[in-house]
Short mmCIF file of C-alpha atoms in Angstrom, two decimals:
data_model
loop_
_atom_site.label_atom_id
_atom_site.label_comp_id
_atom_site.label_asym_id
_atom_site.label_seq_id
_atom_site.Cartn_x
_atom_site.Cartn_y
_atom_site.Cartn_z
CA MET J 12 132.14 25.54 -56.93
CA ASP J 13 133.83 23.82 -54.24
CA ASP J 14 136.10 27.46 -53.72
CA GLU J 15 132.28 28.84 -53.85
CA LEU J 16 131.47 26.52 -51.06
CA ASP J 17 134.64 27.43 -49.00
CA GLY J 18 134.18 30.94 -49.28
CA LEU J 19 130.19 30.75 -48.31
CA LEU J 20 131.25 28.63 -45.01
CA ALA J 21 134.14 31.00 -44.14
CA GLN J 22 131.23 34.15 -44.41
CA VAL J 23 129.41 32.36 -42.23
CA LEU J 24 131.99 31.54 -39.50
CA ALA J 25 133.31 34.53 -39.45
CA ARG J 26 130.27 36.90 -39.10
CA THR J 27 129.89 35.45 -35.67
CA ASP J 28 130.31 37.80 -32.84
CA THR J 29 129.51 36.35 -29.76
CA ALA J 30 131.31 36.91 -26.15
CA ASP J 31 129.71 33.60 -25.68
CA PRO J 32 132.72 30.93 -26.28
CA ARG J 33 130.30 28.18 -25.55
CA LEU J 34 128.21 29.19 -28.45
CA ALA J 35 130.73 30.20 -30.64
CA GLU J 36 132.02 26.87 -30.50
CA ILE J 37 128.35 24.92 -30.86
CA PHE J 38 127.98 27.01 -33.73
CA ARG J 39 131.03 26.96 -35.38
CA SER J 40 130.81 22.78 -35.18
CA ALA J 41 126.90 22.85 -36.46
CA VAL J 42 127.19 24.86 -39.34
CA THR J 43 130.61 23.42 -40.03
CA HIS J 44 128.83 19.84 -40.01
CA LEU J 45 125.81 21.16 -42.00
CA HIS J 46 127.99 23.12 -44.89
CA ALA J 47 129.89 19.67 -44.60
CA PHE J 48 126.51 17.71 -45.44
CA VAL J 49 125.61 20.06 -48.32
CA ARG J 50 128.69 19.48 -49.86
CA GLU J 51 128.65 15.36 -49.47
CA VAL J 52 125.05 14.92 -51.04
CA ARG J 53 124.52 17.93 -52.91
CA PRO J 54 121.09 18.20 -52.44
CA THR J 55 118.78 19.47 -55.21
CA GLU J 56 116.54 22.25 -54.01
CA GLN J 57 113.77 20.02 -53.85
CA GLU J 58 115.86 17.75 -51.61
CA TRP J 59 116.43 20.78 -49.47
CA LEU J 60 113.37 22.01 -49.40
CA ARG J 61 111.27 18.57 -48.74
CA GLY J 62 114.14 17.77 -45.88
CA LEU J 63 113.29 21.72 -44.48
CA ASP J 64 109.65 20.87 -44.56
CA PHE J 65 110.42 17.78 -42.77
CA LEU J 66 111.21 19.96 -40.00
CA VAL J 67 108.75 21.91 -40.45
CA ARG J 68 106.15 19.25 -39.67
CA THR J 69 107.94 17.46 -36.77
CA GLY J 70 108.09 21.17 -35.24
CA GLN J 71 104.30 21.68 -35.76
CA THR J 72 103.38 17.98 -34.60
CA CYS J 73 104.46 18.66 -31.33
CA THR J 74 102.17 19.34 -28.32
CA GLY J 75 102.62 19.90 -24.59
CA THR J 76 102.78 15.99 -23.97
CA ARG J 77 104.67 15.23 -27.22
CA ASN J 78 107.60 15.88 -28.50
CA GLU J 79 108.53 14.68 -31.77
CA PHE J 80 111.81 16.65 -32.10
CA ILE J 81 112.81 14.22 -28.98
CA LEU J 82 111.52 11.54 -30.55
CA LEU J 83 114.07 12.47 -33.63
CA SER J 84 116.81 12.48 -31.75
CA ASP J 85 116.02 9.42 -30.03
CA MET J 86 115.59 7.07 -33.45
CA LEU J 87 118.77 8.81 -34.70
CA GLY J 88 120.93 7.42 -31.65
CA LEU J 89 121.62 11.04 -30.82
CA THR J 90 120.07 10.96 -27.27
CA SER J 91 121.73 7.95 -26.74
CA ALA J 92 125.06 9.78 -27.68
CA VAL J 93 124.51 12.86 -25.58
CA ASP J 94 123.59 10.30 -22.88
CA ALA J 95 127.15 9.06 -23.36
CA VAL J 96 128.67 12.12 -23.32
CA ALA J 97 126.80 13.85 -20.88
CA HIS J 98 127.19 11.16 -18.25
CA PRO J 99 130.31 9.28 -18.23
CA GLY J 100 130.24 6.99 -15.17
CA PRO J 101 132.85 4.64 -13.48
CA PRO J 102 132.07 1.15 -14.59
CA GLU J 103 130.71 0.20 -11.24
CA ALA J 104 127.41 2.46 -11.17
CA THR J 105 124.41 2.11 -13.05
CA PRO J 106 124.54 3.08 -16.20
CA SER J 107 122.41 6.11 -17.40
CA SER J 108 119.80 5.48 -20.26
CA VAL J 109 117.54 8.29 -22.06
CA GLU J 110 114.74 10.00 -21.00
CA GLY J 111 112.83 9.95 -23.85
CA PRO J 112 109.43 11.77 -24.36
CA PHE J 113 107.24 10.23 -21.84
CA HIS J 114 108.07 11.86 -18.59
CA SER J 115 105.44 13.27 -16.77
CA PRO J 116 105.02 14.38 -12.77
CA ALA J 117 103.55 11.10 -10.99
CA PRO J 118 101.94 10.86 -7.79
CA ARG J 119 104.03 9.82 -4.88
CA ARG J 120 103.27 6.83 -3.59
CA ALA J 121 104.09 4.35 -0.37
CA LEU J 122 106.82 1.76 -0.74
CA GLY J 123 105.13 -1.56 -1.96
CA ALA J 124 102.09 0.34 -3.56
CA THR J 125 101.08 -0.53 -7.07
CA ILE J 126 101.20 1.86 -9.72
CA ALA J 127 99.10 0.12 -11.99
CA GLU J 128 95.89 1.44 -11.58
CA GLY J 129 94.48 1.77 -15.24
CA PRO J 130 92.07 -0.74 -17.24
CA GLU J 131 94.13 -3.58 -18.45
CA HIS J 132 94.02 -5.42 -22.02
CA GLY J 133 93.88 -9.09 -20.97
CA ARG J 134 97.86 -9.32 -21.33
CA ALA J 135 98.84 -7.83 -17.87
CA GLU J 136 100.92 -9.84 -15.60
CA PRO J 137 101.28 -8.45 -12.31
CA THR J 138 104.88 -7.70 -11.17
CA PHE J 139 107.04 -7.06 -7.83
CA VAL J 140 109.86 -4.60 -8.35
CA HIS J 141 112.14 -4.01 -6.00
CA GLY J 142 115.97 -2.65 -5.51
CA ARG J 143 118.15 -0.83 -3.60
CA VAL J 144 120.00 2.41 -4.10
CA THR J 145 123.54 2.43 -3.08
CA ASP J 146 126.57 4.51 -3.58
CA CYS J 147 129.40 2.79 -5.76
CA GLU J 148 130.81 1.08 -2.69
CA GLY J 149 127.41 -0.39 -1.99
CA THR J 150 126.68 1.64 1.22
CA PRO J 151 122.48 2.26 1.04
CA VAL J 152 121.23 5.67 0.09
CA PRO J 153 118.31 6.40 2.53
CA GLY J 154 115.84 9.16 1.26
CA ALA J 155 116.41 8.75 -2.09
CA THR J 156 113.66 9.93 -4.64
CA VAL J 157 112.90 6.93 -7.37
CA ASP J 158 110.67 7.93 -9.76
CA ILE J 159 109.40 5.34 -12.11
CA TRP J 160 107.24 5.69 -15.22
CA GLN J 161 105.89 2.50 -17.93
CA ALA J 162 103.99 2.09 -20.64
CA ASP J 163 100.62 0.12 -19.65
CA ASP J 164 100.32 -4.08 -20.89
CA ALA J 165 99.00 -2.84 -24.62
CA GLY J 166 102.23 -0.20 -24.72
CA PHE J 167 100.87 3.12 -23.73
CA TYR J 168 101.55 5.75 -21.31
CA ASP J 169 98.71 7.62 -19.31
CA THR J 170 99.22 10.81 -21.45
CA GLN J 171 99.01 8.99 -24.27
CA ASP J 172 95.27 7.21 -23.12
CA GLY J 173 92.52 8.93 -22.15
CA GLU J 174 91.35 5.42 -20.37
CA GLN J 175 93.77 5.64 -18.06
CA PRO J 176 93.59 7.65 -15.15
CA PRO J 177 96.32 10.28 -14.53
CA GLY J 178 99.39 8.93 -13.62
CA ASN J 179 98.76 5.32 -13.68
CA LEU J 180 102.09 3.26 -14.12
CA ARG J 181 104.02 6.25 -12.64
CA GLY J 182 105.14 6.72 -9.07
CA LEU J 183 107.65 8.68 -7.09
CA PHE J 184 108.94 6.38 -4.36
CA THR J 185 111.55 7.31 -1.32
CA THR J 186 113.91 4.70 -0.61
CA ASP J 187 113.58 3.19 2.72
CA GLU J 188 116.83 3.41 5.57
CA ASP J 189 118.40 0.81 4.22
CA GLY J 190 117.87 2.21 0.79
CA ARG J 191 115.42 -0.14 0.05
CA TYR J 192 112.25 0.75 -2.80
CA TRP J 193 109.72 -1.56 -3.88
CA PHE J 194 106.02 -1.60 -5.51
CA SER J 195 103.90 -3.80 -7.65
CA SER J 196 102.97 -2.98 -11.29
CA VAL J 197 102.61 -4.97 -14.33
CA LEU J 198 105.10 -6.71 -16.59
CA PRO J 199 106.02 -4.09 -19.34
CA SER J 200 105.77 -4.74 -22.97
CA SER J 201 107.01 -3.85 -25.85
CA TYR J 202 105.46 -1.00 -28.01
CA PRO J 203 105.98 0.93 -30.67
CA VAL J 204 107.11 4.90 -30.58
CA PRO J 205 104.39 6.93 -32.33
CA THR J 206 104.05 6.58 -35.96
CA ASP J 207 101.50 8.96 -36.86
CA GLY J 208 104.20 11.89 -37.58
CA PRO J 209 107.14 12.54 -39.57
CA VAL J 210 109.28 10.20 -37.69
CA GLY J 211 106.64 7.88 -38.16
CA GLU J 212 107.06 8.16 -42.36
CA LEU J 213 111.04 8.30 -41.69
CA LEU J 214 111.37 5.02 -40.20
CA THR J 215 108.86 3.67 -42.37
CA ALA J 216 111.32 5.15 -45.54
CA LEU J 217 114.42 3.68 -44.11
CA GLY J 218 112.51 0.35 -43.29
CA ARG J 219 112.56 0.23 -39.66
CA HIS J 220 110.71 -0.77 -37.24
CA PRO J 221 109.10 1.37 -34.27
CA MET J 222 109.59 -0.82 -31.64
CA ARG J 223 110.98 -0.34 -28.40
CA PRO J 224 111.61 -3.37 -26.26
CA ALA J 225 109.95 -3.81 -22.67
CA HIS J 226 111.47 -1.35 -20.25
CA ILE J 227 110.36 0.37 -17.07
CA HIS J 228 112.38 4.00 -16.73
CA TYR J 229 113.62 5.34 -13.75
CA HIS J 230 114.79 8.44 -12.49
CA VAL J 231 116.66 8.38 -9.26
CA GLU J 232 117.80 11.33 -7.28
CA ALA J 233 120.05 11.71 -3.95
CA GLU J 234 121.43 14.66 -2.32
CA GLY J 235 125.07 14.12 -2.63
CA PHE J 236 124.70 12.17 -6.04
CA ARG J 237 124.53 13.02 -9.62
CA PRO J 238 120.69 12.39 -11.13
CA LEU J 239 120.16 9.07 -12.82
CA THR J 240 117.59 8.81 -15.66
CA THR J 241 118.22 5.18 -16.68
CA HIS J 242 115.92 2.21 -17.91
CA VAL J 243 115.15 -1.48 -17.00
CA PHE J 244 114.64 -3.93 -19.69
CA VAL J 245 113.43 -7.31 -19.71
CA ALA J 246 115.31 -10.12 -20.59
CA GLY J 247 114.33 -11.92 -23.64
CA ASP J 248 112.55 -9.15 -25.73
CA GLU J 249 112.23 -9.59 -29.00
CA TYR J 250 113.39 -6.13 -29.40
CA LEU J 251 116.38 -5.89 -27.24
CA GLY J 252 118.74 -6.30 -30.05
CA SER J 253 117.25 -3.08 -32.24
CA ASP J 254 115.48 -0.93 -29.93
CA ALA J 255 114.42 1.85 -31.98
CA ALA J 256 115.90 4.37 -29.64
CA PHE J 257 119.19 2.60 -28.95
CA ALA J 258 119.03 2.21 -25.73
CA VAL J 259 119.61 -0.86 -24.42
CA LYS J 260 123.47 -1.47 -22.51
CA ASP J 261 123.24 -4.83 -20.92
CA ALA J 262 123.70 -4.20 -17.54
CA LEU J 263 120.38 -2.54 -17.76
CA VAL J 264 118.52 -6.16 -18.76
CA VAL J 265 117.29 -8.00 -16.23
CA ALA J 266 115.21 -11.31 -16.09
CA PRO J 267 111.96 -11.37 -13.93
CA GLU J 268 111.35 -14.38 -12.12
CA PRO J 269 108.28 -16.45 -10.22
CA ARG J 270 108.32 -16.26 -6.91
CA GLU J 271 107.15 -18.61 -4.20
CA ASP J 272 103.55 -17.09 -4.54
CA GLY J 273 104.03 -17.26 -8.18
CA VAL J 274 104.08 -13.81 -8.37
CA LEU J 275 106.67 -12.57 -11.08
CA GLY J 276 109.49 -10.35 -9.43
CA PHE J 277 113.31 -8.88 -10.25
CA ALA J 278 115.21 -6.46 -8.62
CA PHE J 279 117.07 -3.81 -9.74
CA ASP J 280 119.63 -2.07 -8.25
CA ILE J 281 120.99 0.97 -8.33
CA ARG J 282 124.77 2.62 -7.72
CA LEU J 283 124.69 6.44 -7.74
CA VAL J 284 127.73 8.57 -8.61
CA PRO J 285 128.46 11.02 -6.10
CA ALA J 286 127.80 14.47 -7.03
CA MET N 28 133.56 6.42 -23.94
CA ASP N 29 134.51 7.04 -28.06
CA ASP N 30 134.15 3.27 -28.55
CA GLU N 31 130.44 3.59 -27.39
CA LEU N 32 129.97 6.48 -29.56
CA ASP N 33 131.60 4.54 -31.92
CA GLY N 34 128.90 1.58 -31.56
CA LEU N 35 126.04 3.81 -31.76
CA LEU N 36 126.83 5.26 -34.86
CA ALA N 37 127.43 1.99 -36.34
CA GLN N 38 123.76 0.46 -34.85
CA VAL N 39 122.34 3.66 -36.31
CA LEU N 40 123.56 2.91 -39.79
CA ALA N 41 123.55 -0.72 -39.86
CA ARG N 42 119.70 -0.84 -38.91
CA THR N 43 118.84 1.09 -41.92
CA ASP N 44 116.87 -0.67 -45.22
CA THR N 45 115.86 1.39 -47.80
CA ALA N 46 115.40 0.31 -51.45
CA ASP N 47 115.87 4.10 -52.29
CA PRO N 48 119.79 4.58 -52.64
CA ARG N 49 119.30 8.06 -52.20
CA LEU N 50 117.83 8.12 -48.87
CA ALA N 51 120.36 6.21 -47.84
CA GLU N 52 122.84 8.16 -49.30
CA ILE N 53 121.59 11.50 -47.54
CA PHE N 54 120.52 9.86 -44.20
CA ARG N 55 124.26 8.15 -44.15
CA SER N 56 125.65 11.75 -44.23
CA ALA N 57 123.63 13.17 -42.19
CA VAL N 58 123.51 11.18 -39.48
CA THR N 59 127.40 10.68 -39.25
CA HIS N 60 127.45 14.35 -39.15
CA LEU N 61 124.99 14.54 -36.30
CA HIS N 62 126.98 12.17 -34.42
CA ALA N 63 130.37 13.96 -35.13
CA PHE N 64 128.71 17.17 -33.89
CA VAL N 65 127.62 15.19 -30.73
CA ARG N 66 131.30 13.60 -30.02
CA GLU N 67 132.73 17.26 -30.96
CA VAL N 68 130.50 19.56 -29.00
CA ARG N 69 130.13 17.00 -26.12
CA PRO N 70 126.54 18.31 -25.24
CA THR N 71 125.22 18.73 -21.64
CA GLU N 72 121.46 16.94 -21.73
CA GLN N 73 120.23 21.13 -20.72
CA GLU N 74 122.37 22.08 -24.12
CA TRP N 75 120.66 19.34 -26.18
CA LEU N 76 117.33 19.85 -25.16
CA ARG N 77 117.80 23.52 -25.50
CA GLY N 78 118.51 22.81 -28.89
CA LEU N 79 115.99 20.61 -29.81
CA ASP N 80 113.40 22.93 -28.28
CA PHE N 81 115.10 25.83 -30.76
CA LEU N 82 113.89 23.48 -33.61
CA VAL N 83 110.54 22.86 -32.19
CA ARG N 84 110.03 26.36 -31.74
CA THR N 85 111.29 27.19 -35.58
CA GLY N 86 108.78 24.74 -36.76
CA GLN N 87 105.78 26.10 -34.54
CA THR N 88 106.60 29.72 -35.52
CA CYS N 89 105.47 28.48 -39.54
CA THR N 90 102.27 29.46 -40.95
CA GLY N 91 100.90 29.59 -44.65
CA THR N 92 103.00 32.41 -45.19
CA ARG N 93 105.61 32.41 -43.30
CA ASN N 94 108.87 29.38 -42.83
CA GLU N 95 110.92 29.98 -40.33
CA PHE N 96 113.10 26.95 -41.12
CA ILE N 97 113.80 28.06 -44.92
CA LEU N 98 114.64 31.33 -42.44
CA LEU N 99 116.95 29.83 -40.55
CA SER N 100 118.62 28.24 -43.65
CA ASP N 101 119.53 31.33 -45.17
CA MET N 102 120.91 33.02 -42.32
CA LEU N 103 123.26 29.67 -41.74
CA GLY N 104 124.62 30.30 -45.72
CA LEU N 105 122.69 26.77 -46.47
CA THR N 106 120.49 27.79 -49.05
CA SER N 107 123.10 29.79 -50.83
CA ALA N 108 125.37 26.65 -50.63
CA VAL N 109 122.62 24.19 -51.99
CA ASP N 110 122.08 26.97 -54.52
CA ALA N 111 125.78 26.62 -55.74
CA VAL N 112 125.88 22.49 -55.67
CA ALA N 113 122.49 22.95 -57.11
CA HIS N 114 122.83 25.45 -59.82
CA PRO N 115 126.24 25.21 -61.26
CA GLY N 116 126.08 27.25 -64.48
CA PRO N 117 128.99 28.26 -66.85
CA PRO N 118 130.63 31.41 -66.18
CA GLU N 119 128.41 33.75 -68.64
CA ALA N 120 125.02 32.80 -67.40
CA THR N 121 123.24 34.86 -64.80
CA PRO N 122 124.02 33.46 -61.13
CA SER N 123 121.74 32.21 -59.56
CA SER N 124 120.78 33.17 -55.94
CA VAL N 125 118.47 32.10 -53.28
CA GLU N 126 114.40 32.14 -53.35
CA GLY N 127 114.14 33.19 -49.98
CA PRO N 128 110.80 32.63 -47.90
CA PHE N 129 108.82 35.53 -49.91
CA HIS N 130 107.61 34.35 -53.08
CA SER N 131 103.94 33.89 -53.50
CA PRO N 132 101.90 34.04 -56.94
CA ALA N 133 102.17 37.41 -58.81
CA PRO N 134 99.57 39.15 -60.66
CA ARG N 135 100.23 38.84 -64.39
CA ARG N 136 100.84 42.67 -65.70
CA ALA N 137 101.69 44.25 -68.94
CA LEU N 138 105.28 45.23 -69.82
CA GLY N 139 105.92 48.69 -68.48
CA ALA N 140 103.38 47.92 -65.75
CA THR N 141 104.22 49.85 -62.09
CA ILE N 142 104.53 46.82 -59.73
CA ALA N 143 103.99 49.47 -56.96
CA GLU N 144 100.34 49.84 -55.83
CA GLY N 145 100.88 49.93 -51.82
CA PRO N 146 101.27 52.84 -49.71
CA GLU N 147 104.38 54.94 -49.37
CA HIS N 148 106.34 55.62 -46.34
CA GLY N 149 107.92 58.60 -47.72
CA ARG N 150 110.86 57.04 -48.80
CA ALA N 151 110.12 55.92 -51.93
CA GLU N 152 111.98 56.58 -55.14
CA PRO N 153 110.25 55.98 -58.50
CA THR N 154 112.88 53.31 -59.98
CA PHE N 155 112.22 52.12 -63.81
CA VAL N 156 113.73 48.88 -64.22
CA HIS N 157 114.50 46.91 -68.06
CA GLY N 158 116.30 44.09 -69.08
CA ARG N 159 116.59 41.65 -71.91
CA VAL N 160 116.23 37.72 -71.41
CA THR N 161 118.99 35.77 -73.75
CA ASP N 162 120.97 32.71 -74.07
CA CYS N 163 124.17 32.63 -72.93
CA GLU N 164 125.45 33.58 -76.88
CA GLY N 165 123.00 36.94 -76.43
CA THR N 166 120.67 35.55 -78.49
CA PRO N 167 116.52 36.96 -77.21
CA VAL N 168 114.57 34.76 -75.55
CA PRO N 169 110.96 35.84 -76.14
CA GLY N 170 107.86 34.76 -74.17
CA ALA N 171 110.08 34.23 -71.27
CA THR N 172 108.16 34.35 -67.96
CA VAL N 173 109.65 36.90 -65.43
CA ASP N 174 108.28 37.02 -62.28
CA ILE N 175 109.26 39.75 -60.28
CA TRP N 176 108.99 40.30 -55.86
CA GLN N 177 110.19 42.83 -53.86
CA ALA N 178 109.79 44.57 -50.09
CA ASP N 179 108.60 47.91 -50.29
CA ASP N 180 110.24 51.11 -48.89
CA ALA N 181 109.19 50.22 -45.61
CA GLY N 182 110.77 47.01 -45.92
CA PHE N 183 107.87 45.00 -46.00
CA TYR N 184 106.31 42.63 -48.40
CA ASP N 185 102.63 42.14 -49.17
CA THR N 186 102.34 39.08 -47.52
CA GLN N 187 103.72 40.23 -43.98
CA ASP N 188 101.81 44.03 -44.11
CA GLY N 189 98.05 44.05 -44.57
CA GLU N 190 98.56 47.78 -45.09
CA GLN N 191 99.29 46.50 -48.53
CA PRO N 192 96.99 45.70 -51.51
CA PRO N 193 97.59 41.49 -52.11
CA GLY N 194 100.31 41.48 -55.05
CA ASN N 195 101.91 45.02 -54.28
CA LEU N 196 105.63 44.87 -55.78
CA ARG N 197 104.87 41.70 -57.48
CA GLY N 198 104.42 41.31 -61.18
CA LEU N 199 104.63 38.40 -63.84
CA PHE N 200 105.61 40.02 -67.26
CA THR N 201 106.59 38.17 -70.66
CA THR N 202 109.04 39.21 -72.55
CA ASP N 203 108.43 40.81 -75.95
CA GLU N 204 109.95 39.45 -79.36
CA ASP N 205 112.98 40.92 -78.48
CA GLY N 206 113.70 39.27 -75.33
CA ARG N 207 112.97 42.50 -73.58
CA TYR N 208 110.90 43.18 -70.50
CA TRP N 209 110.81 46.45 -68.73
CA PHE N 210 108.02 47.61 -65.91
CA SER N 211 108.27 50.74 -62.99
CA SER N 212 108.74 50.47 -59.32
CA VAL N 213 110.18 51.98 -56.31
CA LEU N 214 113.74 51.98 -55.79
CA PRO N 215 114.23 48.83 -53.07
CA SER N 216 115.77 49.39 -49.78
CA SER N 217 117.49 47.67 -47.54
CA TYR N 218 115.50 45.75 -44.66
CA PRO N 219 115.59 43.38 -41.57
CA VAL N 220 114.38 39.75 -42.26
CA PRO N 221 111.58 39.04 -39.44
CA THR N 222 113.04 38.65 -36.03
CA ASP N 223 110.67 38.10 -33.98
CA GLY N 224 111.02 34.09 -33.72
CA PRO N 225 114.11 31.71 -33.12
CA VAL N 226 115.65 32.88 -36.19
CA GLY N 227 115.84 36.63 -34.45
CA GLU N 228 116.89 35.09 -31.29
CA LEU N 229 119.88 33.30 -32.43
CA LEU N 230 120.97 36.09 -34.79
CA THR N 231 121.03 38.47 -31.44
CA ALA N 232 122.83 35.42 -29.74
CA LEU N 233 125.56 35.48 -32.54
CA GLY N 234 125.85 39.16 -32.58
CA ARG N 235 124.84 39.63 -35.99
CA HIS N 236 122.70 42.29 -37.74
CA PRO N 237 119.39 40.35 -39.98
CA MET N 238 119.72 43.18 -42.77
CA ARG N 239 119.29 41.92 -46.34
CA PRO N 240 120.68 44.75 -48.46
CA ALA N 241 118.41 46.25 -51.26
CA HIS N 242 117.42 43.95 -53.87
CA ILE N 243 114.84 42.78 -56.29
CA HIS N 244 113.70 39.06 -56.67
CA TYR N 245 113.78 37.29 -60.08
CA HIS N 246 112.39 33.52 -61.14
CA VAL N 247 112.60 33.76 -64.62
CA GLU N 248 111.39 30.48 -66.69
CA ALA N 249 111.33 29.72 -70.40
CA GLU N 250 111.11 26.87 -72.72
CA GLY N 251 114.37 24.99 -73.19
CA PHE N 252 116.16 26.64 -70.55
CA ARG N 253 116.53 25.99 -66.88
CA PRO N 254 114.65 28.21 -65.07
CA LEU N 255 116.78 30.19 -62.94
CA THR N 256 116.05 32.28 -59.53
CA THR N 257 117.86 35.18 -58.49
CA HIS N 258 118.49 38.78 -57.06
CA VAL N 259 119.10 41.85 -58.81
CA PHE N 260 121.22 44.14 -55.67
CA VAL N 261 121.59 47.98 -55.60
CA ALA N 262 124.93 49.28 -55.48
CA GLY N 263 126.10 50.79 -52.64
CA ASP N 264 124.11 49.16 -49.81
CA GLU N 265 125.60 49.49 -46.95
CA TYR N 266 124.83 45.78 -46.33
CA LEU N 267 126.17 44.53 -49.83
CA GLY N 268 128.93 42.83 -47.96
CA SER N 269 127.15 41.54 -45.15
CA ASP N 270 123.84 40.01 -46.28
CA ALA N 271 122.56 38.13 -43.60
CA ALA N 272 121.25 35.46 -46.25
CA PHE N 273 124.71 35.34 -47.79
CA ALA N 274 123.53 35.71 -51.58
CA VAL N 275 125.57 38.61 -52.90
CA LYS N 276 127.25 37.84 -56.20
CA ASP N 277 129.35 40.34 -57.64
CA ALA N 278 127.05 39.52 -61.00
CA LEU N 279 124.59 40.81 -59.50
CA VAL N 280 124.88 44.43 -57.86
CA VAL N 281 123.66 47.17 -60.68
CA ALA N 282 123.93 51.15 -60.07
CA PRO N 283 120.84 52.46 -61.00
CA GLU N 284 120.89 56.13 -62.45
CA PRO N 285 119.06 59.15 -62.97
CA ARG N 286 117.75 59.05 -66.34
CA GLU N 287 116.75 62.25 -69.04
CA ASP N 288 113.53 62.40 -66.83
CA GLY N 289 115.22 62.53 -63.52
CA VAL N 290 113.38 59.09 -62.82
CA LEU N 291 115.85 56.42 -61.66
CA GLY N 292 116.79 53.55 -64.20
CA PHE N 293 118.65 50.09 -64.03
CA ALA N 294 119.11 47.64 -66.44
CA PHE N 295 119.24 43.77 -64.97
CA ASP N 296 119.86 41.41 -68.54
CA ILE N 297 119.24 38.00 -67.48
CA ARG N 298 121.37 34.97 -69.74
CA LEU N 299 119.91 31.47 -69.13
CA VAL N 300 121.40 28.13 -69.41
CA PRO N 301 119.67 25.68 -71.77
CA ALA N 302 117.89 22.59 -69.96
#
């Protein structure tokens, strides 16, 4: 049987005739691993069809605002792996982290504005967020675009929740002449990824919780620098050690502290890599 | 970076806590290969998202009568690989071959009936098909169910083509006391798999044709024997050496010959494996 499997794989690889060497490389690697998987686990037909049905349902769960395959990639640590290979940076740069499925266009807001305009659920803690965008040597980057998105205090993004006004807990800021940005928000809380689809079924079957530790998402762009997508995580969160998306990095964890006025605050500086 | 990738994979594997050892085995193998794929090809974020989008569209192309993921599995030789590991049989048994996406319930028909009730397209060659279902020693198996499906002379199954009556070119036969079955049909012709979806795009990008050599599909069941899904292929077909589904096996190729009455005919005997 191993001869038969070797022969099959050789046929599949030999049949490819593309002028695109990158496609050929990706295809060869994907097909070789998929065949190795079949050889290793020796699926029954029922198991194979169940696996394909999982993929069908994952595709059919996607909508304009929900991408279940990105979620699957996140939950398998693959998005973080791609992030690691796609965005290697010097150790002094702010590490990147996964984009996740919840980015959408944010309203442009003035520095200092609040991004929290939605209903609260009794747990919302006002929080002041500030920081500076610099290069890796600490030189300020004025005019950088800082795109922010986060879930509300009940764990939902505006796009998941009809009660939040569109653009709630999102904001597009431009750093000032010193590279600074600042805004008001509420302290993010940990939340579950959507569990009502096939990926939720998989997490349950694997005995895994669906929780992401509290975080605010950042996407930063500035001329002359590589765009950066990352998170800032809140120190002390019970899920920091078991993020369902495997996206936590030590350098991205900050501890909010009460300021003189009693409001929580934290700083998150961002060091960009030259393009 | 390799340390980071090792750490990620270890985290994903360590997080699993399922009481189902088979699921754990399948998950470990799948995740390990997926991470190895990322490490090997080092995808950009754009490439990764393009790949995920391909999977989303593949899922969304599926309908009640079309399964684009099964088609993808077929086109990558994976279905044939699963068939090889799932249905090992003694060399004297009839080899199995892939089910494909076109099976649907067939009308029960009397031995000798025709399965061709649809419109013809000017190429249809009447063909008489007969054979015997036996065990591996040649002892006849009476009362075996022989489920037949094939495309018409334009290359379409009834479920793809509103002009064909439902059940056209399908038939459910029961072998007689000598294990024999026989029916009339038209000679199958080679045909392309559906190319208007993501899998068609992939074949084009890979420089591959979408053709399947002419065949008739069989699913045979009998008490005391393992069910068998297989094809019979028509000798001389130009695509026998490059079946898009990698399903051809030498023992499944037959040469139709004109009978005394001028009608083409061929025999396809089936040797089942005990359950």
